[in-house]
XYZ file of C-alpha atoms in Angstrom:
749
model
C 4.683 -7.468 -30.161
C 3.576 -4.954 -32.791
C 3.328 -1.381 -31.554
C 0.046 0.145 -32.810
C 1.481 3.626 -32.308
C 3.994 3.232 -35.149
C 3.363 3.529 -38.897
C 4.611 0.478 -40.813
C 7.695 0.830 -42.963
C 7.364 0.667 -45.911
C 3.940 2.313 -46.376
C 1.491 -0.438 -47.513
C -0.424 1.866 -49.867
C 0.835 3.702 -52.970
C 2.019 7.304 -53.105
C 2.090 8.946 -56.558
C 2.162 12.533 -57.767
C -1.491 13.202 -57.059
C -4.096 11.808 -54.740
C -6.076 10.556 -57.744
C -3.150 8.358 -58.755
C -2.398 7.179 -55.199
C -3.814 4.380 -53.074
C -4.638 5.204 -49.440
C -4.127 2.772 -46.601
C -5.440 2.741 -43.047
C -4.160 0.502 -40.276
C -6.674 -2.016 -39.014
C -7.736 -1.205 -35.463
C -6.088 -3.389 -32.863
C -8.730 -5.558 -31.215
C -8.584 -8.612 -28.972
C -10.713 -11.674 -29.697
C -14.419 -11.007 -30.125
C -15.249 -12.935 -26.952
C -12.553 -11.264 -24.819
C -14.201 -10.188 -21.559
C -14.098 -6.897 -19.762
C -11.975 -7.222 -16.624
C -12.446 -5.611 -13.217
C -9.793 -6.452 -10.641
C -10.553 -5.153 -7.144
C -7.654 -5.290 -4.688
C -8.305 -4.820 -0.979
C -5.475 -3.921 1.367
C -4.560 -5.771 4.583
C -7.850 -7.709 4.565
C -7.269 -11.084 6.173
C -8.454 -14.521 5.094
C -11.453 -14.379 7.437
C -12.553 -10.742 7.322
C -15.139 -10.970 4.538
C -18.597 -12.247 5.392
C -18.339 -15.017 2.792
C -15.122 -16.180 4.493
C -16.770 -16.515 7.908
C -16.585 -12.984 9.291
C -19.292 -11.297 11.320
C -18.464 -8.070 9.445
C -21.181 -7.293 6.905
C -19.984 -7.386 3.280
C -23.186 -8.082 1.309
C -21.905 -6.862 -2.071
C -18.801 -9.040 -1.985
C -20.811 -11.949 -0.585
C -23.229 -11.670 -3.512
C -20.334 -11.941 -5.980
C -19.054 -14.973 -4.064
C -22.462 -16.668 -4.010
C -22.633 -16.509 -7.798
C -18.946 -17.185 -8.431
C -15.843 -19.026 -7.271
C -14.486 -18.588 -3.766
C -10.869 -19.766 -3.324
C -9.623 -21.089 0.011
C -6.069 -21.931 -1.122
C -5.042 -18.702 -2.848
C -1.714 -17.266 -1.734
C 0.055 -13.930 -1.942
C 3.424 -12.567 -0.799
C 2.754 -11.063 2.687
C 3.317 -7.409 1.679
C 1.477 -4.954 -0.534
C 4.057 -3.846 -3.145
C 5.320 -7.372 -3.615
C 1.881 -8.881 -4.207
C 0.984 -6.073 -6.621
C 4.131 -6.769 -8.618
C 3.051 -10.422 -8.885
C -0.557 -9.606 -9.759
C 0.364 -7.240 -12.565
C 3.281 -9.146 -14.113
C 2.648 -12.866 -13.567
C 6.207 -13.169 -12.264
C 7.682 -13.616 -8.806
C 8.277 -10.346 -7.038
C 12.025 -10.619 -6.458
C 12.588 -11.537 -10.097
C 11.023 -8.260 -11.244
C 12.826 -6.083 -8.666
C 10.169 -5.714 -5.944
C 11.415 -8.049 -3.227
C 10.206 -5.635 -0.545
C 8.188 -2.423 -0.358
C 8.708 -0.021 -3.224
C 9.656 2.670 -0.678
C 13.245 1.377 -0.758
C 15.951 0.747 -3.328
C 18.662 -1.149 -1.488
C 21.027 -1.353 -4.451
C 20.391 -4.998 -5.427
C 18.473 -6.318 -8.471
C 15.747 -8.008 -6.456
C 15.091 -4.942 -4.318
C 14.878 -1.941 -6.653
C 11.367 -0.970 -5.614
C 10.055 -0.835 -9.187
C 9.029 -3.423 -11.763
C 11.745 -4.245 -14.280
C 11.057 -3.398 -17.961
C 11.838 -7.102 -18.519
C 8.419 -7.831 -17.010
C 5.664 -6.166 -19.035
C 2.577 -5.662 -16.908
C -0.742 -7.189 -17.871
C -2.000 -3.630 -18.362
C 0.697 -3.000 -20.974
C -0.026 -6.223 -22.820
C -3.800 -5.710 -22.801
C -3.392 -2.089 -23.863
C -1.312 -3.189 -26.842
C -4.021 -5.722 -27.682
C -6.716 -3.045 -27.860
C -8.126 -2.953 -24.336
C -8.992 0.320 -22.651
C -6.990 0.268 -19.422
C -7.798 2.226 -16.275
C -6.379 2.288 -12.761
C -7.796 3.885 -9.638
C -6.394 3.781 -6.138
C -3.187 2.542 -4.582
C -0.156 1.992 -6.821
C 2.902 1.554 -4.551
C 5.192 0.440 -7.376
C 7.270 3.562 -7.978
C 10.870 3.443 -6.705
C 11.564 6.179 -4.151
C 13.904 8.246 -6.317
C 11.252 8.387 -9.073
C 8.370 9.516 -6.879
C 8.785 13.101 -7.997
C 6.557 15.650 -9.742
C 9.458 16.131 -12.168
C 9.665 12.436 -13.027
C 10.980 10.226 -14.405
C 7.487 8.840 -14.854
C 8.206 5.503 -16.509
C 7.113 3.565 -13.406
C 3.938 5.601 -12.894
C 0.680 3.904 -13.959
C 0.174 5.834 -17.199
C 3.553 4.645 -18.460
C 2.980 1.065 -17.318
C 0.035 0.423 -19.580
C -2.839 2.350 -18.021
C -4.569 4.909 -20.225
C -5.787 6.855 -17.196
C -4.971 6.876 -13.494
C -6.393 8.450 -10.350
C -5.138 7.546 -6.890
C -2.257 7.586 -4.453
C 1.232 6.404 -5.229
C 2.501 5.150 -1.893
C 1.560 2.490 0.615
C -1.289 4.084 2.566
C -3.161 7.332 2.841
C -5.533 9.306 4.982
C -9.057 8.450 3.859
C -10.315 11.950 4.643
C -7.443 14.034 3.214
C -5.399 11.909 0.802
C -2.469 12.936 -1.398
C -3.890 12.092 -4.821
C -2.532 12.170 -8.353
C -4.503 12.321 -11.587
C -2.161 10.870 -14.201
C 0.976 12.962 -13.404
C -0.868 15.918 -11.850
C -1.361 16.478 -8.144
C -5.022 16.776 -7.129
C -5.706 19.848 -5.014
C -9.476 19.772 -4.505
C -9.975 16.743 -2.248
C -11.574 16.671 1.148
C -14.686 18.209 2.618
C -17.410 17.186 5.075
C -18.809 14.380 2.880
C -15.526 13.228 1.349
C -14.099 9.722 1.692
C -11.373 8.215 -0.472
C -13.096 4.875 -1.145
C -16.182 6.615 -2.528
C -14.015 8.990 -4.554
C -12.155 6.089 -6.180
C -15.375 4.416 -7.282
C -16.706 7.731 -8.585
C -13.581 8.119 -10.694
C -13.665 4.491 -11.850
C -17.234 4.975 -13.041
C -16.157 8.146 -14.841
C -13.394 6.262 -16.652
C -15.729 3.428 -17.624
C -18.469 5.830 -18.669
C -16.094 7.589 -21.025
C -14.927 4.246 -22.396
C -18.414 2.818 -22.928
C -19.543 6.025 -24.602
C -16.550 6.431 -26.904
C -15.440 2.850 -27.590
C -18.208 0.379 -26.690
C -16.793 -2.186 -29.131
C -13.533 -2.472 -27.173
C -13.195 -4.346 -23.864
C -11.798 -2.632 -20.791
C -9.517 -3.524 -17.891
C -10.188 -1.695 -14.616
C -7.678 -2.101 -11.790
C -9.330 -0.748 -8.629
C -7.009 -0.842 -5.613
C -8.615 0.524 -2.466
C -6.698 2.020 0.441
C -9.138 -0.016 2.522
C -8.625 -1.698 4.826
C -5.032 -0.618 5.480
C -4.690 1.678 8.469
C -5.812 4.322 9.144
C -9.137 2.605 9.704
C -11.404 5.556 8.894
C -15.032 5.633 7.841
C -18.123 7.818 8.242
C -19.380 7.584 11.812
C -22.671 5.899 10.892
C -20.806 2.882 9.521
C -18.693 2.529 12.650
C -21.569 3.138 15.043
C -23.645 0.330 13.503
C -21.118 -2.060 15.083
C -21.415 -0.582 18.582
C -21.141 -3.493 21.006
C -20.764 -6.066 18.232
C -17.283 -7.113 19.337
C -17.593 -6.819 23.098
C -17.231 -10.599 23.329
C -13.573 -10.231 22.273
C -11.199 -11.763 19.778
C -11.062 -15.259 21.315
C -14.808 -15.825 20.968
C -14.764 -14.129 17.568
C -12.171 -16.616 16.321
C -14.217 -19.565 17.540
C -17.386 -18.207 15.911
C -15.634 -17.511 12.623
C -14.147 -21.009 12.476
C -17.576 -22.547 13.134
C -19.013 -20.641 10.181
C -16.050 -21.546 7.975
C -16.554 -25.245 8.707
C -20.355 -25.054 8.314
C -20.049 -23.441 4.882
C -17.332 -25.847 3.737
C -14.701 -23.126 3.389
C -12.230 -25.101 5.517
C -12.064 -28.862 6.231
C -14.308 -30.172 9.037
C -11.446 -30.999 11.412
C -9.593 -27.702 10.992
C -8.093 -26.535 14.266
C -7.804 -23.006 15.557
C -4.148 -22.004 15.687
C -2.966 -20.994 19.151
C -2.829 -17.309 20.010
C 0.131 -15.553 18.449
C 2.823 -14.307 20.842
C 1.731 -11.077 22.489
C -2.004 -11.664 22.028
C -3.644 -11.687 25.442
C -6.528 -13.793 26.714
C -9.501 -11.459 26.221
C -11.051 -12.510 29.525
C -7.924 -11.382 31.348
C -8.064 -7.799 30.049
C -9.165 -4.812 32.128
C -12.578 -3.305 31.353
C -11.133 -0.145 29.811
C -8.856 -2.268 27.610
C -11.817 -4.283 26.364
C -13.769 -1.088 25.680
C -10.972 0.514 23.673
C -9.983 -2.615 21.782
C -13.599 -3.323 20.816
C -13.962 0.258 19.542
C -10.866 -0.078 17.379
C -12.361 -3.235 15.836
C -15.667 -1.434 15.308
C -13.776 1.194 13.293
C -12.203 -1.502 11.124
C -15.555 -3.209 10.601
C -17.241 0.055 9.644
C -14.395 0.790 7.232
C -14.799 -2.594 5.521
C -18.593 -2.354 5.318
C -18.297 1.123 3.819
C -15.822 -0.246 1.255
C -18.184 -3.103 0.430
C -20.910 -0.557 -0.245
C -18.659 1.184 -2.771
C -17.974 -2.149 -4.483
C -21.720 -2.688 -4.617
C -22.115 0.699 -6.312
C -19.593 -0.303 -8.959
C -21.259 -3.675 -9.577
C -24.633 -1.924 -9.945
C -23.028 0.458 -12.427
C -21.779 -2.488 -14.480
C -25.261 -4.008 -14.371
C -27.038 -0.759 -15.241
C -24.751 -0.154 -18.230
C -25.401 -3.667 -19.501
C -21.841 -5.017 -19.284
C -21.846 -7.110 -16.101
C -22.509 -10.386 -17.930
C -19.489 -9.738 -20.160
C -17.209 -8.763 -17.288
C -15.025 -10.955 -15.123
C -14.803 -9.443 -11.631
C -12.016 -10.468 -9.265
C -11.903 -9.429 -5.596
C -8.809 -10.240 -3.556
C -6.562 -8.977 -0.793
C -2.848 -8.285 -1.075
C -1.839 -9.967 2.201
C -3.130 -11.094 5.560
C -4.476 -8.850 8.288
C -1.918 -6.502 9.826
C -0.526 -6.906 13.324
C 1.212 -3.530 13.120
C -1.150 -2.077 15.740
C 0.724 -4.013 18.418
C -0.911 -5.475 21.515
C -2.916 -2.329 22.357
C -3.710 -0.823 18.978
C -2.952 2.823 18.382
C -4.585 6.147 17.641
C -1.619 7.038 15.412
C 0.037 4.312 13.354
C 2.968 6.601 12.581
C 4.293 5.814 16.040
C 4.880 2.311 14.734
C 6.277 3.523 11.411
C 8.689 5.931 13.089
C 9.708 3.636 15.932
C 8.190 5.835 18.641
C 6.882 4.585 21.960
C 3.122 4.282 22.140
C 0.972 4.049 25.261
C -2.441 2.699 26.088
C -3.285 5.950 27.880
C -2.690 8.040 24.754
C -4.847 5.788 22.609
C -7.607 5.670 25.221
C -7.589 9.477 25.454
C -8.336 9.558 21.689
C -11.306 7.166 22.042
C -13.869 9.574 20.585
C -11.638 10.383 17.605
C -11.196 6.776 16.450
C -12.156 6.389 12.813
C -12.452 10.114 12.250
C -10.188 12.658 10.535
C -8.147 13.421 13.664
C -6.977 9.829 14.224
C -4.681 7.501 12.264
C -5.875 4.419 14.101
C -5.036 0.728 13.857
C -6.579 -2.132 15.833
C -4.667 -4.467 18.210
C -3.014 -7.568 16.801
C -5.543 -9.781 18.598
C -8.149 -8.592 16.111
C -5.693 -9.127 13.264
C -5.315 -12.781 14.230
C -9.090 -13.052 14.421
C -9.163 -11.613 10.908
C -6.844 -14.399 9.759
C -8.851 -17.231 11.385
C -7.981 -20.084 11.655
C -4.400 -19.225 10.741
C -1.382 -17.980 12.678
C 0.604 -14.748 12.395
C -0.002 -11.780 10.131
C 0.996 -9.678 7.170
C 4.835 -9.789 6.769
C 4.981 -13.463 7.833
C 5.135 -16.498 5.581
C 2.716 -18.527 7.716
C -0.847 -18.785 6.486
C -1.898 -15.612 8.282
C 0.454 -13.627 6.085
C 0.123 -15.337 2.720
C -3.265 -17.104 2.458
C -5.770 -14.549 1.182
C -9.370 -14.355 -0.012
C -10.028 -14.466 -3.764
C -13.436 -14.303 -5.453
C -13.957 -14.627 -9.201
C -17.366 -13.732 -10.642
C -18.282 -14.118 -14.310
C -21.926 -14.940 -15.050
C -22.401 -18.279 -16.793
C -18.652 -18.700 -17.238
C -17.524 -19.417 -13.651
C -19.417 -22.046 -11.680
C -20.445 -21.121 -8.154
C -18.647 -22.858 -5.311
C -15.451 -23.212 -3.327
C -12.134 -23.903 -5.058
C -9.387 -25.729 -3.157
C -6.586 -25.698 -5.749
C -3.352 -24.030 -4.661
C -2.801 -20.829 -6.602
C -0.637 -17.760 -6.169
C -0.784 -14.080 -7.077
C 1.502 -14.749 -10.061
C -1.318 -16.807 -11.611
C -3.731 -13.891 -12.064
C -1.990 -12.134 -14.976
C -1.646 -15.307 -17.087
C -5.303 -16.058 -16.342
C -6.383 -12.671 -17.679
C -4.197 -13.001 -20.775
C -5.609 -16.479 -21.386
C -9.182 -15.157 -21.180
C -8.351 -12.225 -23.452
C -6.737 -14.540 -25.997
C -3.463 -12.624 -25.797
C 0.031 -14.062 -25.576
C 2.656 -12.590 -23.285
C 5.330 -11.216 -25.628
C 8.889 -12.498 -25.717
C 10.065 -8.951 -26.474
C 8.192 -5.833 -25.366
C 9.195 -2.397 -26.650
C 12.549 -3.785 -27.617
C 13.261 -5.396 -24.227
C 13.561 -9.218 -23.979
C 11.069 -10.462 -21.421
C 11.338 -12.762 -18.439
C 9.249 -15.902 -18.755
C 5.857 -15.755 -17.066
C 6.133 -17.723 -13.829
C 2.419 -18.198 -13.167
C -0.167 -20.427 -14.811
C -3.722 -19.785 -15.962
C -6.475 -20.547 -13.467
C -9.095 -21.049 -16.187
C -9.259 -24.758 -15.387
C -10.690 -23.930 -11.949
C -13.684 -22.047 -13.374
C -15.741 -25.182 -13.922
C -15.292 -26.305 -10.351
C -13.590 -29.554 -11.298
C -10.423 -30.535 -9.447
C -7.200 -29.740 -11.234
C -5.746 -32.423 -13.447
C -2.142 -33.547 -12.878
C 0.188 -31.006 -14.391
C -2.372 -28.178 -14.127
C -2.088 -27.504 -10.411
C 0.676 -25.430 -8.884
C 2.962 -27.792 -6.959
C 5.830 -25.505 -5.898
C 6.036 -21.892 -4.702
C 8.611 -20.105 -2.575
C 7.917 -17.285 -0.101
C 10.226 -14.655 1.389
C 9.580 -11.372 3.170
C 12.300 -9.576 5.143
C 13.967 -12.843 6.136
C 10.788 -14.809 6.818
C 10.877 -17.758 4.448
C 8.624 -20.515 3.216
C 8.138 -23.117 0.506
C 4.978 -24.835 -0.671
C 5.847 -28.237 -2.147
C 2.564 -30.078 -2.443
C 1.243 -31.199 -0.070
C 3.812 -29.866 2.371
C 4.764 -26.388 3.468
C 8.137 -25.460 4.896
C 8.200 -22.223 6.900
C 10.399 -20.307 9.308
C 10.013 -17.281 11.551
C 12.976 -14.906 11.432
C 14.017 -12.237 13.902
C 15.709 -9.160 12.430
C 19.460 -9.376 13.040
C 19.365 -13.075 13.870
C 21.619 -15.450 11.953
C 19.665 -17.213 9.222
C 21.483 -20.395 10.210
C 19.702 -20.214 13.564
C 16.210 -20.093 12.060
C 14.126 -23.130 12.967
C 12.389 -24.678 9.949
C 8.882 -26.026 10.514
C 7.070 -28.542 8.313
C 3.318 -28.864 7.822
C 1.139 -31.153 5.712
C -1.478 -28.760 4.339
C -3.643 -31.606 3.048
C -4.546 -32.478 6.643
C -3.447 -29.368 8.591
C -5.074 -26.282 7.067
C -4.025 -23.960 9.903
C -0.410 -25.135 10.275
C -0.796 -26.394 13.823
C 1.211 -29.637 13.755
C 4.918 -29.242 13.051
C 6.299 -32.455 11.495
C 9.899 -31.267 11.189
C 11.312 -33.302 14.089
C 9.980 -36.546 12.621
C 10.851 -35.814 8.962
C 14.426 -34.424 9.048
C 15.342 -35.756 5.589
C 12.326 -34.139 3.985
C 13.094 -30.860 5.762
C 16.664 -31.011 4.486
C 15.462 -31.682 0.955
C 12.942 -28.843 1.009
C 15.409 -26.369 2.531
C 17.735 -27.130 -0.366
C 14.824 -26.576 -2.756
C 14.128 -23.220 -1.114
C 17.706 -22.068 -1.720
C 17.444 -23.207 -5.329
C 14.265 -21.175 -5.812
C 15.838 -18.194 -4.052
C 18.788 -18.228 -6.438
C 16.534 -18.767 -9.442
C 14.210 -15.848 -8.700
C 16.600 -13.207 -7.356
C 15.818 -13.421 -3.647
C 19.468 -13.130 -2.659
C 21.045 -11.439 -0.814
C 18.681 -12.061 2.077
C 17.734 -8.796 3.781
C 15.848 -8.854 7.070
C 15.626 -5.099 7.667
C 12.199 -3.570 8.232
C 12.122 0.050 9.464
C 15.918 0.111 9.492
C 15.928 0.072 5.675
C 14.937 3.712 5.930
C 18.395 4.572 7.217
C 20.232 2.446 4.659
C 22.787 4.187 2.481
C 21.053 5.703 -0.540
C 22.606 8.165 -3.003
C 19.651 10.514 -2.508
C 20.739 11.114 1.087
C 23.981 12.726 -0.051
C 22.193 15.944 -1.029
C 22.433 18.450 1.803
C 20.960 21.631 0.324
C 17.580 22.329 -1.249
C 16.129 25.578 -2.557
C 12.353 25.353 -2.875
C 10.050 27.790 -4.617
C 6.508 28.637 -3.475
C 4.007 25.916 -4.341
C 6.623 23.161 -4.514
C 5.574 19.703 -3.316
C 8.163 16.922 -3.029
C 6.402 13.645 -2.257
C 9.062 11.680 -0.358
C 12.357 12.106 1.487
C 14.068 10.315 -1.397
C 13.391 13.137 -3.863
C 13.093 15.860 -1.254
C 14.855 16.657 1.994
C 15.390 13.745 4.362
C 15.015 15.327 7.802
C 15.209 12.087 9.778
C 17.951 11.599 12.326
C 19.826 14.830 11.597
C 19.920 18.514 12.515
C 18.778 21.011 9.897
C 18.172 24.671 9.144
C 15.248 26.190 7.234
C 15.598 29.770 5.942
C 12.624 31.508 4.315
C 13.398 34.634 2.296
C 10.264 36.747 2.035
C 8.602 40.149 1.964
C 5.723 40.577 4.383
C 3.331 43.067 5.819
C 2.057 42.791 9.362
C -1.126 41.009 8.261
C 0.590 38.345 6.160
C 0.200 34.807 7.473
C 0.739 31.297 6.195
C 2.982 28.275 5.936
C 6.587 28.780 4.942
C 7.545 25.114 4.935
C 5.668 22.005 6.020
C 6.855 18.407 6.168
C 4.350 15.621 6.627
C 0.677 15.419 7.451
C -1.648 15.361 10.446
C -0.133 12.069 11.587
C 3.487 13.309 11.842
C 5.987 15.912 10.634
C 6.593 19.616 11.321
C 5.353 22.985 10.127
C 7.139 26.357 10.036
C 4.609 29.172 9.659
C 3.529 32.738 10.460
C 0.259 33.445 12.222
C -1.042 36.617 13.895
C 2.377 38.283 13.843
C 4.001 35.273 15.443
C 6.580 32.906 13.995
C 5.794 29.297 14.927
C 7.386 25.897 14.588
C 5.091 22.948 15.331
C 7.102 19.726 15.770
C 4.624 16.851 15.431
C 6.014 13.563 16.733
C 3.122 11.337 15.652
C 0.490 13.418 17.402
C 2.701 14.766 20.183
C 3.125 18.460 19.409
C 6.021 20.606 20.570
C 5.271 24.213 19.558
C 7.827 27.013 19.586
C 6.510 30.561 19.091
C 7.861 34.115 19.025
C 6.534 37.583 18.253
C 7.682 39.050 14.897
C 5.373 42.084 14.676
C 8.381 44.256 13.818
C 9.555 41.933 11.021
C 7.977 43.635 8.006
C 9.381 44.241 4.559
C 12.236 42.036 3.384
C 13.311 39.524 5.993
C 14.721 36.065 6.519
C 12.908 33.817 8.967
C 14.645 30.653 10.118
C 13.939 27.499 12.057
C 16.990 25.607 13.296
C 17.052 22.113 14.772
C 20.405 21.563 16.423
C 22.202 19.368 18.903
C 23.306 21.142 22.051
C 24.856 19.958 25.289
C 21.390 19.307 26.702
C 20.170 17.429 23.641
C 17.978 18.432 20.715
C 16.855 22.052 20.540
C 14.706 24.104 18.183
C 15.392 27.784 17.620
C 13.545 30.542 15.785
C 15.632 33.233 14.107
C 14.610 36.500 12.440
C 17.134 38.421 10.342
C 19.973 36.742 12.176
C 18.605 37.387 15.666
C 17.736 34.346 17.745
C 14.243 34.861 19.145
C 13.400 31.709 21.074
C 14.619 28.189 21.788
C 12.972 25.045 23.056
C 14.181 21.556 23.924
C 12.760 18.753 21.785
C 12.398 15.077 22.713
C 14.418 13.858 19.733
C 15.525 14.507 16.217
C 12.857 13.762 13.611
C 12.681 9.954 13.576
C 13.080 7.960 10.391
C 11.181 4.897 9.247
C 8.337 3.840 7.031
C 5.798 6.452 6.101
C 5.012 8.899 3.345
C 5.714 12.463 4.355
C 5.598 15.261 1.791
C 7.628 18.493 1.845
C 5.494 21.502 0.883
C 6.696 25.054 0.334
C 4.353 27.950 1.067
C 1.310 25.789 1.814
C 0.134 22.680 3.675
C -2.662 20.518 2.236
C -4.681 18.399 2.095
C -3.742 17.020 5.523
C -2.264 19.646 7.836
C 0.672 18.964 10.142
C -0.513 21.484 12.734
C -4.018 21.828 14.175
C -3.445 25.567 14.517
C -4.609 26.333 10.980
C -6.809 25.042 8.175
C -5.525 23.839 4.795
C -3.973 25.030 2.578
C -2.893 28.084 4.663
C -0.838 29.552 1.818
C 1.552 32.304 2.761
C -0.188 35.544 1.815
C 2.956 37.677 1.503
C 5.730 37.388 -1.079
C 7.650 34.197 -0.400
C 10.720 34.260 -2.610
C 12.328 30.951 -1.686
C 13.002 28.556 1.177
C 16.493 27.155 1.621
C 17.022 23.930 3.534
C 20.439 22.944 4.885
C 20.694 19.376 6.165
C 23.330 18.209 8.585
C 24.833 14.751 8.415
C 23.052 11.964 10.186
C 24.142 11.904 13.788
C 25.879 8.556 13.334
C 28.208 10.157 10.781
C 29.771 12.976 12.744
C 29.688 14.805 16.029
C 27.061 17.463 16.638
C 29.740 20.056 17.280
C 31.068 19.606 13.748
C 27.635 20.293 12.291
C 26.953 23.284 14.507
C 30.331 24.768 13.672
C 29.759 24.252 9.960
C 26.594 26.369 10.054
C 27.962 28.911 12.479
C 25.517 28.008 15.237
C 25.743 29.795 18.552
C-alpha cells in the first residue's frame, strides 16, 4: 500500500536552475471511492443478546430501537466472549489468537497467541481506511495495549493514534468509573474530568461530536470513520439517579418472569424461531420465588441500576444520531451498533457493591452489599448485578460472558444505512471478524498484502454486504465454520451444528465433556445430541484442534485471575524512584504491590501546615493511600471498600524528613507500620497482603485523582510541601521466599 506521507522517488516534476525553468508537481490527494460511506461503529460492553428493547428487553432503548426499525437486526451474530478479543476481531478482520489477543490485553503470557496487543501483521481497519483518505476517530474503551506498553513514556505503537486513528479520547483498559474515569487524550492524561454533572458516556459523545465537527468543517469532501466504544454497560453500573429511579419497581417480578416475558416478545417479533425454548437456569441462579424479601429488594435495585445505565447510554447514542442528522450526513453514514460479548455473570449469585472483590479474589457478603443499597449506581459504589439478571439479559440462552455457549458469544448487531440496508431480521451466521472486511468492501478498499513493510496475515472474515438486501445468503457466501476459545472454554460452529464444552480451571482438557447442538432447530442450545452422534462429535473435535493449530490458539491456557501472578519480566523490578506528579497506569509498568511486602519512603521538606498525598495506588474501589493530613501521617489500606486506617501524629516532623509506610510479614501475620526519620510510630495488623488479580490500579506520586482511594480527602489532594521523591522497595512474592528473609534484607525490626 502506498504511504501518502512519503514523497515519491524520483520527483515527478522537473527541477532546473530557476523556478521559471522548473516544473512543479503536487501529489494527488488520497481519496476513497466517491460513494464510500461515512462509518460509525458503536460498541457496547457486556450487553447481552436480550438487553436491548429491539431484542426483547423491557429496558427502554428508543434510540437504538429506531436504528433497528429502519435497518438490519441480526440474530445470529457471534463474538468471542471477552472484550479485548472481540475488539481485536472487529478491528482487524482476523481471529483473535492469530493476531496475539487470545485473552485480555492485561496479560502477556509469553506465547504468540497471548501477547495482549495486535500484531503488526494484522493492520487494523482504521489504519487501512486512514491510508485510503478517511478521517479516523476513536472515543472510549481501547483495551488493546499490552501491559508493559501501558505507560506514559510509551512505547505508543499499540495506542490508538499509532493504530490508524487520527485522534483519540478515552480509557485504555477494560473498565472505568463512570463518574471519575482515568482518561487519555491521544497520549496525554486528562486531568479535568469529574464534577456534579459529569458522566463518562455523555463525555464520550461530546468528544465524538467535537471530532466530527472538526472533520466536517475542515474536510467535508472526505469520509470519516468513528469508532465509539462505550464503557457501558460493563460494571460499575453507574448512571444519574433519575435514570435509575425511573425503573423503581420495574423488576420486582424477578429474573424468572423477566426471562419468560423477554422470550415471548422475541418470538412475537420474529427475532427467534417460534418453538425456541428457554434454557434452564444456569448453575447458581436461584428460583426468584424462593428468595428472601430483602434479597429480592436488593437484587431488583441492582438491575434497576443496570437498566438506568443502559437507558442513559441509549440517550447518548440518540444525541449522536441527531448530530449526524442535523449536520446532513446521516443518509451517507452506515451506523453499526453491537456488543462485545454476552451479559456478565461476574456479580455472582448476590451481586456486589464493589466488583473489585471479584477481581481481587476477595470474599463478598450479602450484608455488605445490602448496607450499600442507597449508594448503588452512584459515585461511591462499583456495583454489579447478580448473575440471575445476566442470564435474563442473555435470554433465551445459557451461560454468560467468558463462556462459548450462546450466552457468551451470541450478541446483538444492528446495521443502519438509509436506503442501502433493508429493514428486517437477518438470520445468517456471522462473526466479529466479518465487520472489518465489510467496511473495507463498502469503502472500496482492499486489505493490503504488505502494510508499512510488514507482510500481512490473510483476512479471515468475509463481507456481510450480501445480507443488506435481506435475501438469504447464497451457497459459498455464508460462514460455515468458526472456532471459539476463551480460557479453556471451547466451541466450534460447523453449520448447522455447534460443538461446545464447559471447562473448569485446572481440570484436564481430556476430561471436558463435549456437547453437540443443531442450531437450525435448537436456537438456545437446550438439546445435547452428543450421546447419539459420537462419530460426528469425534469429527468436529478433530476439526476444532485443526482450527486451534491454524489460528494460534495453542497452548491452551485456562487461567483467569491467576494469570495476574504469572511470571512476567516486569515483576523482576524491585525498586522504583518516583518524582512528584508521576502516574504509572498499571502494575506492569509501575510497582506490583500484590502478594508481597513493601516499603514506601517519601523524602520531603514540610511545614506544619503542609498536607497531601505522598503515594497512592488505586482508586475508590481498591488500593491504598499514604498521606499527611492535619499533622498526622496516615496509611489507608482499601481492600475493595474495606478500609484499614493507620494514623500517627507527626506535628514535630518539620523541615527535611523521611516518612515511611512499611507492609511486612510478622509472626502474627501482615502488619503495617508508619515510620518518621527512622523512628517507628505506629503499627497495625492487616487482613492480608494486597491481593492480586484483574483490575486497573494506577500508582500516583504526590496526588490522587480523579478517583480517590481514601474517603478522607478530596481529589487531587496534592502534597503542598516540597516532595523530593518517593522510593518504593518491593519484597519478593511470598511464594518465593520466607518473610524473615525479606524483613532481614530491609533491616526490619
